[in-house]
Every structure is written in structure tokens, then in C-alpha cells.
């Protein structure tokens, strides 16, 4: 008898996966006809393809290597599938006064709260539904029709089907825009619902853009935000993409960002992770041409029972690429921080320079941090390094503060801010840097000053 | 008045200070000299309240208060200042942020209004000018990438801002170039006054040419083994510690 002992549990797992996916399939079916671009046959087909991929894979299980430390079972068992209702109150959010601003509340584009101001020439910043209603929606096809095949990215596939709101930014060759602030706000007092925003950014050759995306949730509803961002950066173009994750206290946030860099293209990203019960921020960057540059940074602050996961994958596919990853975290209370940083260097990607650094601070006995660096290097003439530390605040530093009259609580707060601000200090776009430092200061309950002032 | 009596201190289970007595009156400047490893920095750390030093015997009275019962930050707010032999680097915290927090913590304690950013900057810039420090140091992270001498000068700058009534300078002269030594000495001298006490730990006579001490002590084997006037430093310079620092037979 060739009965596999694992067969029953597998079958049970499969049944669970089907049961968990079913409400999502129904939710999609109910909305299908009303989604943006419903009249476009290619888009309809793409949505159908992605819902099938999600149906086949279900919610990612922690048995997948990419989800090893982050259990989604809490979300999978009760993931909302309905679209968001009208907000009952407008959630409070901060914005950058000088920025071109686009605001969505509960998945609805809000022209009244947006202010695109005067857009520079050769730049479009447009609500997704509007973009898809126009005559030249074709340029969006390579992005919106992308099949998310990887089982570990089944939630991106679900966004691929749902994509119920979002925006597109398109910079023609040599165009410049700085800064753009996108706000996805949620009024969670309305209960539980799902948001599947989709953002597409294209910077043609030589273009340059600084974009901040805020995810802000107010109220104590258990909503789920599942954003996907796709960006293409042309030759000698620069995209600076920053993120302010401040979802509601019991919200789930599962984000997937994919970026494709052409030769000499440059991508800088920094994320401030503050909110959510569980937040996963996955970023995949392909250095798809020679001499491309990618710089990723993140500061995560996990308190209470928060789990904050940053999962990055850099693919150096061509020679001369340069990448750096800087991840800083603080976990307090029963907070849990996860960092997974993968770097793949293809056999032809000679002269690659890839650096990775991960520093966790644990402020309580029950806080936890996981780190998984993954380096797969097939080229031989490369410079790759990675480092990881987990620790408490340095006693010698604390004493130095105390010896100057500064109380222990203020000393700790200043050192925590100092630890977390490093990736934010690297942000070149000054209004965005100041915005995120201020947001960090509010989260820590004191001012974090701009060191370069 | 600061009165240290019969101070015994263990570090890592090892007796470092063994019955140290020292009294410093307001307005006095004392210098402590002594061989490497004698326990001079240990004394300075115990005064400032650093962890890891076990006081097994003795007492320190600080203007009538029991210093050893106070938290380090409380001591600083009560006017005790330690210029560290090895100032600590604090990446990510600007010198200005650090010092403003310190100045205002001390001011709050004294019932004074906190300085706002403008007043703080004004005062900081004036003191930096006197110490010939570039104002760029305000925006730099505390001691990060400072040269040895710049760190020492930064300690004196902090001291000037905090206006302590008891300053302990642990080898502040080490690593200073000739001009910097003069500038730092001027800084220390300008702090001298009838209400202030200063304790300088040093290896070199040179500092004492600029900042004339009232009393010079030799610390060896964990206690003060000899005290005298400024001429004692000259004598040590000439003859070394020799017999004075030898363990008693
Ligand atoms: N944390 C520690 N663990 C073990 N021994 C220590 C520790 N700190 C200090 N000591 C020892 O205590 C003794 C006194 O050290 P201290 O730093 O006070 O000397 P010092 O007089 O300041 O010397 P120097 O002139 O070299 O600065 C030394 O032998 C030193 O090795
Ligand atoms: Mg010493």
C-alpha cells in the first residue's frame, strides 16, 4: 500500500484554502461589471486570468519560503471581500502642501480633496478609472494585464483581478515631477472591507519623479488593504518612491511593488512602516539593464501585537548594477518585525555591487525579530555584502544622555528615533523627508528634527 | 562642598578604589594625577553615577545631599558635570538636539523657563565662538566622526552650556593640540568662580600651567596617597611617581 501519511493533512489544507478563497471569488464576481475599465476586453480577460490564479493558490501559506515568518491565517480566515462603503467621516490625514496631490478615500477617487496643481509638461497623473475610460488606455495594458503566476504572490493576483481603484503616473522622456503625494485613506469605522488599489508609474528615458504614497486608516474596523504598485524606469531615468504606511490599528496591509529598471535607471525607495495589525511590504526590483542603481530603505516600528514584514528581492540581471538595502526596525511590547532580503546576481551581472544591512532593536522581552538574508550570486566578479544585528539600546549611549541631565525615557525615545530615522534621512526629496520624519515623530510622541536644516 | 569619605568601589569584583578621601570646597580647583589604571576614571564614573561600579563602603556628600542615592540625570541636573575621557558617539542625534534636551532638562529642574530654538541657538553660537568651534558641529551627530580633539572641545562646549557647579574633567587635555589646549583652558577658567568647584584629572603638568589648581592630589592603589600645592605637579613631572605610587610594603 502506497499511502502517503501526509495525504490527509494536505487534502485538509487544500479544502481550507478553497474555503478561504471562496468569499473572494464571490466578491470579485459581484463587482466584475463595475470595475474600472470594464469595457476593455483585454482588461476583462486579464482580471479573469488573475482571479483563476488566486483561486488556484489561495492565501499564501507559511509553508511557502517567502511567508516563512508571517502567518496570514488570521487574515485568510476572515478576509473581507466586499468593497468599501462610503466613509461616514472623513479620516484625518496629513499632506504635503507643495505636492501634487491625489486622494482616495475608501477606494474612491476624491477630486475635492485632490490638488494636482499645475502639472509640468509631458507628465500625466491620473485616476485609474479615468485613465482606462480614455482613448489611449493601451499603454496600461502591459501592467494591468500582468499575470501574477507565483503562488507566493497570489494576493497580487487577487489585486490583478480586483484593482478597483488607483492611479497612473506617466512621465515622458526627460520630464520631471517633484513631489507627488498619493493618499489612500480609509475610514475604518464603517466596518470591514477590502481595498485593492493599483498604481502604475512609468518614467520614460531621462525622466525624474519623486512620489510619496500614504496609506492612512482611522477608526477601528478590520479592513484589508492589498495594494499593488508597478513601475517601469527608463534609461537614465530616476524614480524616488516613498511610502508612509499608517493603516488602522487592526487593519491588514499586504502590499506588492514591482519595479523594472532599464540601463542606468535609478530607483530609490524608503518606507516608514507604522500601522496595521499585520503589514507585509514586498518589493521586487529587477535591474534590467547595465549600470542600474537601486536603493531600498525602510524603518519599521512594531508595537502592541503588530507584525511588520518587509520582503525585498533584487535581481541584478546586467553588469555594473549597484544596490543597497538598509532596514531598521524597533519592536516593542509584543511587536514582531520580519526582514527578508534576497539578492540574485545573474551570471552576466559582473561588477555588481550589492550591500545589505538590517538592524533590529528589541525593546521588550516579548518583542521578536526575524531576519533572512538570501544571496544567490552566479557572477564571479562582484562585491556583495550583508550584515544583520539584533540588540537593545546601547547602555553607554543611554548613560551619556543621563550624564547630561536627560531623563531615561527621553534618552530612549531619542535613541529610538535616531535608530529609525537613518533610512528616512537618505531621502533626497526634502518635503517628503520632512513629512516622514514628522510622521515618525508623531508616532514616537516627540519631535524628530530635520538634521540637515 | 563635595566630601568623599572612605570610598571603596568594586569593578567586576575587583577592588579599584580602596578608602578614597577627598574634600572640595566651592571655588576650588583640584587636580588628580596618578598612574594608568590607578582608578581615576573609576572615581569620575562613580561621581557621575554610571552602572557597573559597586560602592561597598564610604559616602559622597554633594552640597549636603547623598550623591550615591541620586540617579545620574538627577546629579547632572543638580549641577554635576563629567567631561568624559572617551566621549560617546551617538549616530542619528544632532549635537543641537542633544544639547537642547540637556539644557532644558536642567532648566526645568531649576524652575527656569525652557529655551526655545532661537534662544538656544543664540546661546550655543556665542559659546561656540568663544571655543572657536565651527557652528556646523551643531548639526552633526553627537561626536560621530569628530577627531579626538574635537570631541574634547565638544565636552567643554557642553559644560559651558550647562554651567555646572561641580565639573569633573577626565583627561580633557589629552589629544588637544597646543592651541586647542589654550582655548579649552580659557573655557575652564571662565567657569571658575566662588560657587563652582572643578576636579581635573590629568597626566600632564601643561594643563596646570593654564588652569592653576589650588590642590594637586596623587591617586594610586585606589586612594589619595599624597596632596599638595601646584608645586607637587612640577615635582611629579620631574621625578615621576616613583615611591609615592608604590604599594605600601
Ligand atoms: N569594566 C571593567 N571591567 C574590569 N576592569 C575594569 C573595568 N573598568 C575599569 N577596570 C579596571 O579598573 C582599573 C582602573 O581603571 P580606570 O579607568 O579608573 O583607570 P585610570 O586611573 O583612569 O587610568 P588611565 O590613566 O589610563 O585613564 C584598571 O585596572 C581597569 O582595567
Ligand atoms: Mg582614565
Short mmCIF file of N, CA and C in Angstrom, two decimals, chain A residues 395 397-408 411, chain B residues 48-49 71-77 98:
data_model
loop_
_atom_site.label_atom_id
_atom_site.label_comp_id
_atom_site.label_asym_id
_atom_site.label_seq_id
_atom_site.Cartn_x
_atom_site.Cartn_y
_atom_site.Cartn_z
N UNK A 395 23.85 50.78 26.37
CA UNK A 395 23.89 51.37 27.71
C UNK A 395 24.84 52.57 27.81
N UNK A 397 25.50 54.75 25.53
CA UNK A 397 24.82 55.91 24.96
C UNK A 397 23.78 56.45 25.93
N UNK A 398 23.01 55.54 26.54
CA UNK A 398 21.99 55.98 27.50
C UNK A 398 22.62 56.75 28.64
N UNK A 399 23.77 56.24 29.12
CA UNK A 399 24.43 56.91 30.24
C UNK A 399 24.91 58.30 29.84
N UNK A 400 25.37 58.42 28.61
CA UNK A 400 25.85 59.74 28.15
C UNK A 400 24.71 60.77 28.20
N UNK A 401 23.52 60.35 27.79
CA UNK A 401 22.36 61.24 27.90
C UNK A 401 22.09 61.59 29.36
N UNK A 402 22.04 60.56 30.19
CA UNK A 402 21.73 60.78 31.61
C UNK A 402 22.73 61.70 32.26
N UNK A 403 24.00 61.52 31.89
CA UNK A 403 25.06 62.32 32.49
C UNK A 403 24.92 63.79 32.11
N UNK A 404 24.06 64.05 31.13
CA UNK A 404 23.81 65.45 30.75
C UNK A 404 22.46 65.93 31.27
N UNK A 405 21.83 65.12 32.13
CA UNK A 405 20.58 65.56 32.75
C UNK A 405 19.33 65.09 32.04
N UNK A 406 19.51 64.36 30.93
CA UNK A 406 18.35 63.93 30.16
C UNK A 406 17.79 62.65 30.78
N UNK A 407 16.50 62.65 31.08
CA UNK A 407 15.87 61.50 31.74
C UNK A 407 15.90 60.27 30.86
N UNK A 408 15.79 59.11 31.49
CA UNK A 408 15.97 57.85 30.78
C UNK A 408 14.91 57.67 29.69
N UNK A 411 15.79 59.85 26.83
CA UNK A 411 17.00 59.31 26.21
C UNK A 411 16.65 58.13 25.30
N UNK B 48 29.59 60.39 38.60
CA UNK B 48 28.51 60.66 37.64
C UNK B 48 27.37 59.65 37.73
N UNK B 49 27.62 58.50 38.37
CA UNK B 49 26.54 57.54 38.60
C UNK B 49 26.43 56.45 37.56
N UNK B 71 19.95 59.40 40.95
CA UNK B 71 20.10 58.89 39.58
C UNK B 71 21.10 59.78 38.84
N UNK B 72 21.75 59.23 37.83
CA UNK B 72 22.73 60.04 37.08
C UNK B 72 22.14 61.35 36.55
N UNK B 73 20.91 61.29 36.01
CA UNK B 73 20.35 62.51 35.43
C UNK B 73 20.05 63.55 36.50
N UNK B 74 19.72 63.04 37.71
CA UNK B 74 19.45 63.94 38.82
C UNK B 74 20.74 64.67 39.23
N UNK B 75 21.82 63.93 39.25
CA UNK B 75 23.12 64.53 39.59
C UNK B 75 23.46 65.64 38.60
N UNK B 76 23.23 65.33 37.31
CA UNK B 76 23.56 66.32 36.28
C UNK B 76 22.69 67.56 36.46
N UNK B 77 21.41 67.33 36.77
CA UNK B 77 20.51 68.48 36.94
C UNK B 77 20.88 69.29 38.17
N UNK B 98 20.62 67.11 21.09
CA UNK B 98 21.12 66.53 22.33
C UNK B 98 21.30 67.62 23.40
#
